[in-house]
Coordinates of C-alpha atoms and ligand atoms in Angstrom, one line a residue:
X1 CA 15.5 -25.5 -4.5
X2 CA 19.4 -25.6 -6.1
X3 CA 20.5 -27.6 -3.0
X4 CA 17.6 -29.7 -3.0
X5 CA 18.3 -30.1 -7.2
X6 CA 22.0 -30.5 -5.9
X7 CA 21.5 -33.1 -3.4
X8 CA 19.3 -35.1 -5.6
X9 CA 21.7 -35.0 -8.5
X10 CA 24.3 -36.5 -6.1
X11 CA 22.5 -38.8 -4.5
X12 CA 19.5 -40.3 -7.3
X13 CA 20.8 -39.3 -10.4
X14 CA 24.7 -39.7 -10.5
X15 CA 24.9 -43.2 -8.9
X16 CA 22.9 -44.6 -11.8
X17 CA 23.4 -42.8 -14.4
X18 CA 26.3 -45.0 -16.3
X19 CA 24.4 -47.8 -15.4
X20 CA 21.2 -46.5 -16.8
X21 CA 23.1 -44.8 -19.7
X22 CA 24.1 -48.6 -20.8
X23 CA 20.6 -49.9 -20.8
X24 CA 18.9 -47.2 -22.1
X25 CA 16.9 -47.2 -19.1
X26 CA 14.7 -44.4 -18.3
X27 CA 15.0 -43.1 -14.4
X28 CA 11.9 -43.3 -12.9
X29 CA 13.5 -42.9 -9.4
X30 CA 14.9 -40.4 -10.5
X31 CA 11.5 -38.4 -11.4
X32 CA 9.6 -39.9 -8.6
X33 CA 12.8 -38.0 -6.3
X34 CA 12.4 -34.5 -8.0
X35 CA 8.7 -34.8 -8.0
X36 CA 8.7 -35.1 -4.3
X37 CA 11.1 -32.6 -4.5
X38 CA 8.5 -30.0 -5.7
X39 CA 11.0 -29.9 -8.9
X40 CA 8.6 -30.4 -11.5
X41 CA 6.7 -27.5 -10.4
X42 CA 9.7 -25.1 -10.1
X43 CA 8.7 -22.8 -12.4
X44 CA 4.7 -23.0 -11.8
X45 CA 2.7 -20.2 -10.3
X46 CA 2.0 -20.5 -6.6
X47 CA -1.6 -20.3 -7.2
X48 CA -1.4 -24.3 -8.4
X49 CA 1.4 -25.3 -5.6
X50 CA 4.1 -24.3 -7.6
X51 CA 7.6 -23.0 -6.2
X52 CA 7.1 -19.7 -8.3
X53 CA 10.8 -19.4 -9.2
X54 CA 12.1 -17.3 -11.9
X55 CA 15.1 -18.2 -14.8
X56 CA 17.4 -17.8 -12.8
X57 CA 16.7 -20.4 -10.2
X58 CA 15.7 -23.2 -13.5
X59 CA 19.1 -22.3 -15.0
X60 CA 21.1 -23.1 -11.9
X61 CA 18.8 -26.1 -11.5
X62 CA 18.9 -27.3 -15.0
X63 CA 23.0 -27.0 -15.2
X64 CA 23.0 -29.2 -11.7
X65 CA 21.1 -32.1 -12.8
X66 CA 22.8 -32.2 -16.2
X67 CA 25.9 -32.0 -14.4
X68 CA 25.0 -35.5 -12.9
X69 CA 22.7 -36.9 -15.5
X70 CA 22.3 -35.0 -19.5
X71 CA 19.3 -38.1 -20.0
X72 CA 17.2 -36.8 -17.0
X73 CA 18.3 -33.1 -18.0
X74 CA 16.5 -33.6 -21.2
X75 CA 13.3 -35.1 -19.6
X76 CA 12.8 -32.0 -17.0
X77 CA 13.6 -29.8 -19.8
X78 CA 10.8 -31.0 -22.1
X79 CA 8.3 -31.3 -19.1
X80 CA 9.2 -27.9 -18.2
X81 CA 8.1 -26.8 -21.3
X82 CA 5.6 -28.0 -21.5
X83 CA 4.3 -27.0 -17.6
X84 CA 5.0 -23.8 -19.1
X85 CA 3.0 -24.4 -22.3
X86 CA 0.0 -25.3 -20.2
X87 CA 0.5 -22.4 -17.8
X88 CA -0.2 -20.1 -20.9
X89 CA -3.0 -21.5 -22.2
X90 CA -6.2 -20.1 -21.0
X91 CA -7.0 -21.5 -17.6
X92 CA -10.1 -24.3 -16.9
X93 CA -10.5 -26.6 -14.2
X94 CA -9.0 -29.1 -16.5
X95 CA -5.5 -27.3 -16.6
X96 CA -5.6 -26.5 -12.9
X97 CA -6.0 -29.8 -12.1
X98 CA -2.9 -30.7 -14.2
X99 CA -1.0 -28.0 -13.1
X100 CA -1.7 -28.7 -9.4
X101 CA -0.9 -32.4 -10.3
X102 CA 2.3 -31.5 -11.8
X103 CA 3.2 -29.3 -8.4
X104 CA 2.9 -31.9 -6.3
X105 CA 5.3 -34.5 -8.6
X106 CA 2.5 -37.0 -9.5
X107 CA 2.4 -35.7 -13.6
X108 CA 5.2 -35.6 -15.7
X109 CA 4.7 -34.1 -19.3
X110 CA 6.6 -33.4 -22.3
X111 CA 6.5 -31.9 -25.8
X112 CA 5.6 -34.0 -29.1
X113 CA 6.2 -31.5 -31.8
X114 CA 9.2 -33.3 -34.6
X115 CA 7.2 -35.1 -37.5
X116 CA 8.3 -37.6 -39.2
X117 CA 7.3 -35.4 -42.1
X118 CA 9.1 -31.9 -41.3
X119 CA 12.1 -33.5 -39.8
X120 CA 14.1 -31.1 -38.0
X121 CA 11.9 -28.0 -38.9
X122 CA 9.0 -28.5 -35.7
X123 CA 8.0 -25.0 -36.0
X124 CA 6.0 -27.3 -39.4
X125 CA 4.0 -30.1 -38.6
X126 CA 2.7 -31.9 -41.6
X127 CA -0.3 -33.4 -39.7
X128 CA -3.3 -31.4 -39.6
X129 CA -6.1 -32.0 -37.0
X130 CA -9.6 -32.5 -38.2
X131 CA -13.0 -31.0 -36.2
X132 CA -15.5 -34.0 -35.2
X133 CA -18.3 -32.8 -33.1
X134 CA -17.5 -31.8 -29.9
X135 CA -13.7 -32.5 -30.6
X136 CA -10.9 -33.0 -32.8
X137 CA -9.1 -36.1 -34.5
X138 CA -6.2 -36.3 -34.5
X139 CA -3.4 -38.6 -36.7
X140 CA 0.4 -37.8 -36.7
X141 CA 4.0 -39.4 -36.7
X142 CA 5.9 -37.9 -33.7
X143 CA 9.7 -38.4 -34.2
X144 CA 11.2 -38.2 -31.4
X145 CA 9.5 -37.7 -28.0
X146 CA 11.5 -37.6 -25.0
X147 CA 9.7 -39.5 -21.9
X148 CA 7.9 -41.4 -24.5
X149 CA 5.9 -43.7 -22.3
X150 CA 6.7 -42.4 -19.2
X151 CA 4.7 -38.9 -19.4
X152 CA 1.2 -38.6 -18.4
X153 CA 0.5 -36.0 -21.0
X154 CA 2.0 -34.4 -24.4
X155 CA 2.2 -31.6 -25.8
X156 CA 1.0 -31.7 -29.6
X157 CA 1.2 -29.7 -32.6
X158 CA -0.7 -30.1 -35.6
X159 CA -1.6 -27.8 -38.6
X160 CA -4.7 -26.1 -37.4
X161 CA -8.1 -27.4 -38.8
X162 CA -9.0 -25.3 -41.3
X163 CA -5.7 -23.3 -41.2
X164 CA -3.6 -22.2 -44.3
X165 CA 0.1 -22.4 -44.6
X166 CA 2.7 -24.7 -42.9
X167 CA 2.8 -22.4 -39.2
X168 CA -0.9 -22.3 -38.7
X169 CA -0.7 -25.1 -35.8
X170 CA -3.1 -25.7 -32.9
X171 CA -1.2 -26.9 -30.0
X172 CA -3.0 -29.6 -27.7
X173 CA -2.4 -31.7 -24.6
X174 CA -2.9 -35.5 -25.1
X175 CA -3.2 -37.4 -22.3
X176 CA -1.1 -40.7 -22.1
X177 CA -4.4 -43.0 -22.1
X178 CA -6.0 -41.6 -25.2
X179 CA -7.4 -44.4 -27.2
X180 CA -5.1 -44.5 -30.6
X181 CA -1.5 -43.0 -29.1
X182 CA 1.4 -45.5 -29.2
X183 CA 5.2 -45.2 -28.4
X184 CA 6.3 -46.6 -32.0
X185 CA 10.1 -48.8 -31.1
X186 CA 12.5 -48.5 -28.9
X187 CA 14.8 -45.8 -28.4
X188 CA 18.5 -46.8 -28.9
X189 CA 20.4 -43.5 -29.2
X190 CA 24.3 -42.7 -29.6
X191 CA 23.8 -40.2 -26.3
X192 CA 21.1 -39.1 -24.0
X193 CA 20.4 -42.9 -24.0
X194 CA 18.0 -43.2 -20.6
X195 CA 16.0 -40.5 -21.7
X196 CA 13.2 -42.6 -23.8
X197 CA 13.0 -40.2 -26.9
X198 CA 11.1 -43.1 -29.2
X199 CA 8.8 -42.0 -31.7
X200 CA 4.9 -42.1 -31.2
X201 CA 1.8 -42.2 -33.3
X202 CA -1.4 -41.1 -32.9
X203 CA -4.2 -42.6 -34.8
X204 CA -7.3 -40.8 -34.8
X205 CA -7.0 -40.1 -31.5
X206 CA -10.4 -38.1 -30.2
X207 CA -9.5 -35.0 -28.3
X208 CA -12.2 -32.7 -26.7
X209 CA -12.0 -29.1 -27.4
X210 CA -11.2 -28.6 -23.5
X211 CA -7.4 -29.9 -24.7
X212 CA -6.9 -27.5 -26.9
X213 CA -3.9 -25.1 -25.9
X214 CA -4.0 -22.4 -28.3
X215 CA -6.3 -20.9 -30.5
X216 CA -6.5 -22.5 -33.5
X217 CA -3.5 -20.5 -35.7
X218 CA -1.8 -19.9 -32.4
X219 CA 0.7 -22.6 -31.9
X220 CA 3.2 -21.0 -33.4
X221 CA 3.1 -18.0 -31.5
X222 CA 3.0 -20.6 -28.1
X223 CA 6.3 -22.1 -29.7
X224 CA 8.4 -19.3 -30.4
X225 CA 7.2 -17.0 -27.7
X226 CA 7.2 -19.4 -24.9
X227 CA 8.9 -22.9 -25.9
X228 CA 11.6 -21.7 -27.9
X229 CA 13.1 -19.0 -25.6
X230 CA 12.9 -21.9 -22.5
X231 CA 14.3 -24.7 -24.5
X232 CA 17.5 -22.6 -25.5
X233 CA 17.9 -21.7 -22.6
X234 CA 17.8 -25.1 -21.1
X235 CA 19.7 -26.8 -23.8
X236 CA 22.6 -24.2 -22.7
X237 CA 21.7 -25.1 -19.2
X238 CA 22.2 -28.7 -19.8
X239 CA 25.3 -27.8 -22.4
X240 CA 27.0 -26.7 -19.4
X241 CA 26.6 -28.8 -17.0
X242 CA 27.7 -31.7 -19.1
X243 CA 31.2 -29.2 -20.1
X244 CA 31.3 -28.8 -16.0
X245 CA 31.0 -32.9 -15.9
X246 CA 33.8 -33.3 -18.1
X247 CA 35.7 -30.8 -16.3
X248 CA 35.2 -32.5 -13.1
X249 CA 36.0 -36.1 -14.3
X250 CA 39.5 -34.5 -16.3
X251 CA 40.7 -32.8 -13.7
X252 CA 40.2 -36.0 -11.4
X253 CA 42.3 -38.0 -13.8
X254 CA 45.2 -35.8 -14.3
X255 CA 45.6 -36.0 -10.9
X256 CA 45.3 -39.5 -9.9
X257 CA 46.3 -41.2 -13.1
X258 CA 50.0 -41.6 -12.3
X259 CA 53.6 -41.7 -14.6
X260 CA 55.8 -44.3 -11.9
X261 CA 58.8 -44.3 -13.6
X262 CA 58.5 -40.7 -13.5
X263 CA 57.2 -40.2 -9.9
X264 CA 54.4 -37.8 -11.0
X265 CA 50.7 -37.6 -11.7
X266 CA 49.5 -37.0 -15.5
X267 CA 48.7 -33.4 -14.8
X268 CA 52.3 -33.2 -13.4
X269 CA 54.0 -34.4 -16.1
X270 CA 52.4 -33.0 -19.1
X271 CA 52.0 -29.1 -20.1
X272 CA 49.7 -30.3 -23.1
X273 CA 47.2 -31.8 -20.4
X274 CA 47.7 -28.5 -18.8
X275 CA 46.9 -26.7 -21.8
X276 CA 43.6 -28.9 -22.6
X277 CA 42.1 -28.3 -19.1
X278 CA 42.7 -24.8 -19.2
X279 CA 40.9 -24.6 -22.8
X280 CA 37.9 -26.8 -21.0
X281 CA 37.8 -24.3 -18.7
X282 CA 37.8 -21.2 -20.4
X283 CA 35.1 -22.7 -23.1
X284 CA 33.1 -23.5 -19.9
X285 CA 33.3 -20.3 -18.1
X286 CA 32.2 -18.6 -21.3
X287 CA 29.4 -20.7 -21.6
X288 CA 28.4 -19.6 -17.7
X289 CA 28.8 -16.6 -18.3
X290 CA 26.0 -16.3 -21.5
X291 CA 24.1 -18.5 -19.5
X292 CA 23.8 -15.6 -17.2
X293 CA 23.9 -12.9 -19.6
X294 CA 20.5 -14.5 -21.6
X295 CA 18.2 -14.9 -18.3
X296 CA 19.6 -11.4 -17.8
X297 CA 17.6 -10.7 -21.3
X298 CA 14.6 -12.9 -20.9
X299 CA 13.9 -10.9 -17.9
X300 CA 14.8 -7.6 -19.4
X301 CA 13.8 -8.0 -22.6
X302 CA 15.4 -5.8 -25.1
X303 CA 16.0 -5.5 -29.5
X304 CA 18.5 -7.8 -29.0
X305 CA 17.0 -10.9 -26.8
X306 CA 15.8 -13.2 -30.0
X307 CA 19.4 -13.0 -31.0
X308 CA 21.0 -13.7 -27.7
X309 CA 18.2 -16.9 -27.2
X310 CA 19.2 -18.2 -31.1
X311 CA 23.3 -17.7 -30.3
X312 CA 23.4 -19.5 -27.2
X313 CA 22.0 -22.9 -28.1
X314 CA 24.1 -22.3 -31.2
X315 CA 27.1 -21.8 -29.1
X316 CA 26.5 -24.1 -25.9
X317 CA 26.0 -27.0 -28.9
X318 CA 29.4 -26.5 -30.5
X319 CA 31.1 -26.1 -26.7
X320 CA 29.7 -28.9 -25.6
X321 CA 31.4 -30.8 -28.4
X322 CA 34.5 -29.2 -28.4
X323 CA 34.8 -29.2 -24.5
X324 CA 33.7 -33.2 -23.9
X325 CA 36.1 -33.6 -27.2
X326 CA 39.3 -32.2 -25.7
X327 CA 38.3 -34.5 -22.3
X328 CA 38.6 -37.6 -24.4
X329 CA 42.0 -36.6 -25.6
X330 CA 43.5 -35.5 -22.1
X331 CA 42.3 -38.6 -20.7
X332 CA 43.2 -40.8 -23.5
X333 CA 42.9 -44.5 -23.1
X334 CA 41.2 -44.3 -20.0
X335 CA 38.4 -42.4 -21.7
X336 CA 38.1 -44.1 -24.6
X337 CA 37.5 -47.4 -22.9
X338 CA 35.4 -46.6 -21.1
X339 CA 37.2 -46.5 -17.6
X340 CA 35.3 -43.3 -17.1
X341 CA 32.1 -41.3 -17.6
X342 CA 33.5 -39.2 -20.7
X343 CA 32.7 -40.7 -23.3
X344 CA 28.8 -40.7 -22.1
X345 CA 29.5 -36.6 -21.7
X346 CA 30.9 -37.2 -25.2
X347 CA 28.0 -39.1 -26.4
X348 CA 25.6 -37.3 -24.7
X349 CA 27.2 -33.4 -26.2
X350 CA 26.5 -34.5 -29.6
X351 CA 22.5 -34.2 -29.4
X352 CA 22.6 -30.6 -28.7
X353 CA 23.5 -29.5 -31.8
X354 CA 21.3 -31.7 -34.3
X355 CA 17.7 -31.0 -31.6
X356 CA 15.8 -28.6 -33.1
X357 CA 16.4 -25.5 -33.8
X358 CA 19.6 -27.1 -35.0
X359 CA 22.8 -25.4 -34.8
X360 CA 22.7 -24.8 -39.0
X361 CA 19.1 -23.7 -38.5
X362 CA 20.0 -21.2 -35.9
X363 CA 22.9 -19.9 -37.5
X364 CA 20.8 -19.5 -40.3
X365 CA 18.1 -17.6 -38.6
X366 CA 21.0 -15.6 -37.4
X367 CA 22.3 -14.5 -40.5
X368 CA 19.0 -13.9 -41.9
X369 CA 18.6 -11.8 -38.5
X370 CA 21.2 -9.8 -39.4
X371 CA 20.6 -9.2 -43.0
X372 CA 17.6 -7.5 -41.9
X373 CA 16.1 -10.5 -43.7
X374 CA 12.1 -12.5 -42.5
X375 CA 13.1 -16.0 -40.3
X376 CA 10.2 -18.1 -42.0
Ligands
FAD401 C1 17.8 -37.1 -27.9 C2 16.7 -36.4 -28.7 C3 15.6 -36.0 -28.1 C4 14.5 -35.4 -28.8 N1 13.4 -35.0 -28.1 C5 12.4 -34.4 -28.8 C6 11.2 -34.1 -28.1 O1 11.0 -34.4 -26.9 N2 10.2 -33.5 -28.8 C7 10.3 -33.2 -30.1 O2 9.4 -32.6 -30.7 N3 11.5 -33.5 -30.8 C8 12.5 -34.1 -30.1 N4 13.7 -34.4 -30.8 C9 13.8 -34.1 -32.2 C10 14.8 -33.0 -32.6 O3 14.4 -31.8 -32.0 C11 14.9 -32.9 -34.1 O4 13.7 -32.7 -34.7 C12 15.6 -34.1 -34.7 O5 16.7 -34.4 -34.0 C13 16.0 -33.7 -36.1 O6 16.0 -34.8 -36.9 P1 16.7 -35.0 -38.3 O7 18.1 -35.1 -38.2 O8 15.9 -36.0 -39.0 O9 16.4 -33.6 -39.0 P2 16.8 -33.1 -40.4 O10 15.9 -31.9 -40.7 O11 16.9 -34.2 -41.4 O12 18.3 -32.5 -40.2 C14 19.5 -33.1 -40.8 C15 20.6 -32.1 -40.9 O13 20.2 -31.0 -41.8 C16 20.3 -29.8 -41.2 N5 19.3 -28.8 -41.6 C17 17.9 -29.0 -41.5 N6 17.3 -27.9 -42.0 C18 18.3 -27.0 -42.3 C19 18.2 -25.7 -42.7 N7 17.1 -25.0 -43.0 N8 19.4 -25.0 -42.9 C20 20.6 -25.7 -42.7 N9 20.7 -26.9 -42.3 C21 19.5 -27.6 -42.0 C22 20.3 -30.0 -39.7 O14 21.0 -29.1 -38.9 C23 20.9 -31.4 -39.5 O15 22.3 -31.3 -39.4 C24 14.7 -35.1 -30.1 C25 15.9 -35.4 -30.8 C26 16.9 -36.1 -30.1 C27 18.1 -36.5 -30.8

């Protein structure tokens, strides 16, 4: 599936992707290509039609598309998610069907957790759902959903009906035509621009109880035990695909972009250029290589595997930064004029840090950690 990822990021994804990047449009070829792929369902049991594949294979996968295209990263990251949310939920006919759906590329989902109201802290969503009936009701301000308007389902957290204290949430999958949701404005971000992360509101939208994921009181388990560990992982994924990017597009400047008078290329001439590469690629290898070394605990899972999944978001955040940074100064004008893609790696780097878990959220969880100190 990594050549197949490969050959679509080549071919779909990187041909477009400035293009789409300036008009914040959101890739539906680009979907439509890994759904036929079988991508969606890469991580999905075999039972539903899905490719079965372990961390390994999404990391590799993950770092190839991002590597082309950080906006259509971010979509198949949240739908993974939440693929994976719905695979551990208890399984009906309803979430067969959707998982089978999603296997064969015709459902793309996402996760709607950031409230207006709790900001950056999604583990605490301020809207709580209310029992009706057969069902629930539902009202809430999503911030920011990526694939806003383009997913046929979303995963949904809201404070448990008649739970007590901000992390007693009920996790639910709204489908895309339930009367009351609507994608609230247009989304007109710095980076990650075709990736549709607009706001939504749902306004007493009806759910039957058959769309509840969780227990009620046990969406907060579902979000640290299954999203959280993912999405880190992933945000590395796409981290360091966008450092390999940078990379890639430096490394093809220094050597075509020419000094005439001096009869040598940029990389020739300049032992500073030299130096900034080298840095680029030393953050980046690092970054690889605790890529590898958190699937390595997520499949072996050991005392110290919550801390790897908290450092390595925090880490592949601040290299993405640094890494797409030093690529804007070793190309210079050309860069900053947009001659090249760097400035959208640039762009794109600076979401990783401020999604949630943010990087000061996790390096506070990680000194708490540490301390011996509770998280929440
Ligand atoms: C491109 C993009 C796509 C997104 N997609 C989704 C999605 O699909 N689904 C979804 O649910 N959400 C999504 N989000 C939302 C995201 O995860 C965050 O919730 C959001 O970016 C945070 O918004 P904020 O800056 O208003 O948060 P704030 O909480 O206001 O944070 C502002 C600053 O305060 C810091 N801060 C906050 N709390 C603490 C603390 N306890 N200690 C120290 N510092 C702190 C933060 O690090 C940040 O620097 C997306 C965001 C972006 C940018």
């Amino acid at each position: 599936m990594l050549a197949s990822a490969k050959y679509i990021a080549e071919t779909v994804l990187a041909p477009s992707a400035r293009q789409n990047d300036r008009e914040g449009r959101f890739s539906i070829e680009a979907i439509s290509a890994l759904g036929e792929a079988g991508l969606l369902g890469l991580t999905l049991p075999e039972e539903v039609g899905g490719c079965g594949l372990g961390l390994h294979s999404f990391s590799g996968v993950m770092a190839a598309i991002a590597e082309a295209d950080a906006s259509v990263a971010m979509v198949y990251l949240m739908h993974t998610l939440a693929a994976s949310t719905i695979v551990a939920a208890p399984r009906s006919d309803l979430f067969s069907g959707i998982l089978r759906d999603i296997a064969a590329g015709r459902h793309l989902s996402t996760l709607a957790f950031s409230e207006a109201g709790s900001r950056s802290h999604f583990w605490a969503p301020v809207s709580r759902a209310r029992t009706n009936g057969a069902g629930i009701r539902l009202s809430a301000k999503k911030s920011w959903v990526t694939s806003a308007g383009h997913a046929r389902s979303y995963v949904v957290s809201a404070l448990s009906p008649d739970g007590s204290g901000p992390t007693n949430t009920t996790l639910y999958l709204v489908p895309n035509e339930v009367a009351g949701l609507s994608i609230a404005g247009r989304w007109d971000g710095l980076g990650l621009r075709a990736n549709a992360s607009a706001p939504m509101v749902l306004d007493d939208c009806h759910l039957g109880s058959e769309l509840r994921l969780t227990e009620d009181g046990a969406g907060f388990q579902a979000m640290m035990n299954v999203v959280l560990p993912q999405f880190n992982l992933g945000s590395t994924c796409v981290a360091l695909g966008l450092c390999r990017a940078a990379i890639k597009e430096t490394t093809a400047h220094l050597k075509a972009g020419r000094f005439e008078h001096l009869g040598q290329s940029l990389g020739e001439a300049l032992p500073t250029l030299r130096a900034l590469l080298a840095t680029m690629v030393i953050e980046t290898d690092g970054l690889s290589a605790r890529v590898d070394d958190l699937v390595d605990h997520l499949e072996r899972p050991r005392d110290t595997t919550m801390l790897r999944v908290l450092e390595s978001k925090a880490a592949a955040g601040e290299t993405a930064i640094s890494v797409t940074s030093a690529a804007m100064r070793a190309a210079g004008g050309a860069a900053f004029s947009k001659h090249l893609s760097i400035e959208r790696f640039f762009r794109d780097a600076q979401a990783g840090a401020i999604m949630a878990p943010t990087s000061d959220v996790l390096r506070e969880f990680i000194g708490r950690a540490t301390l011996g100190m509770e998280l929440f």
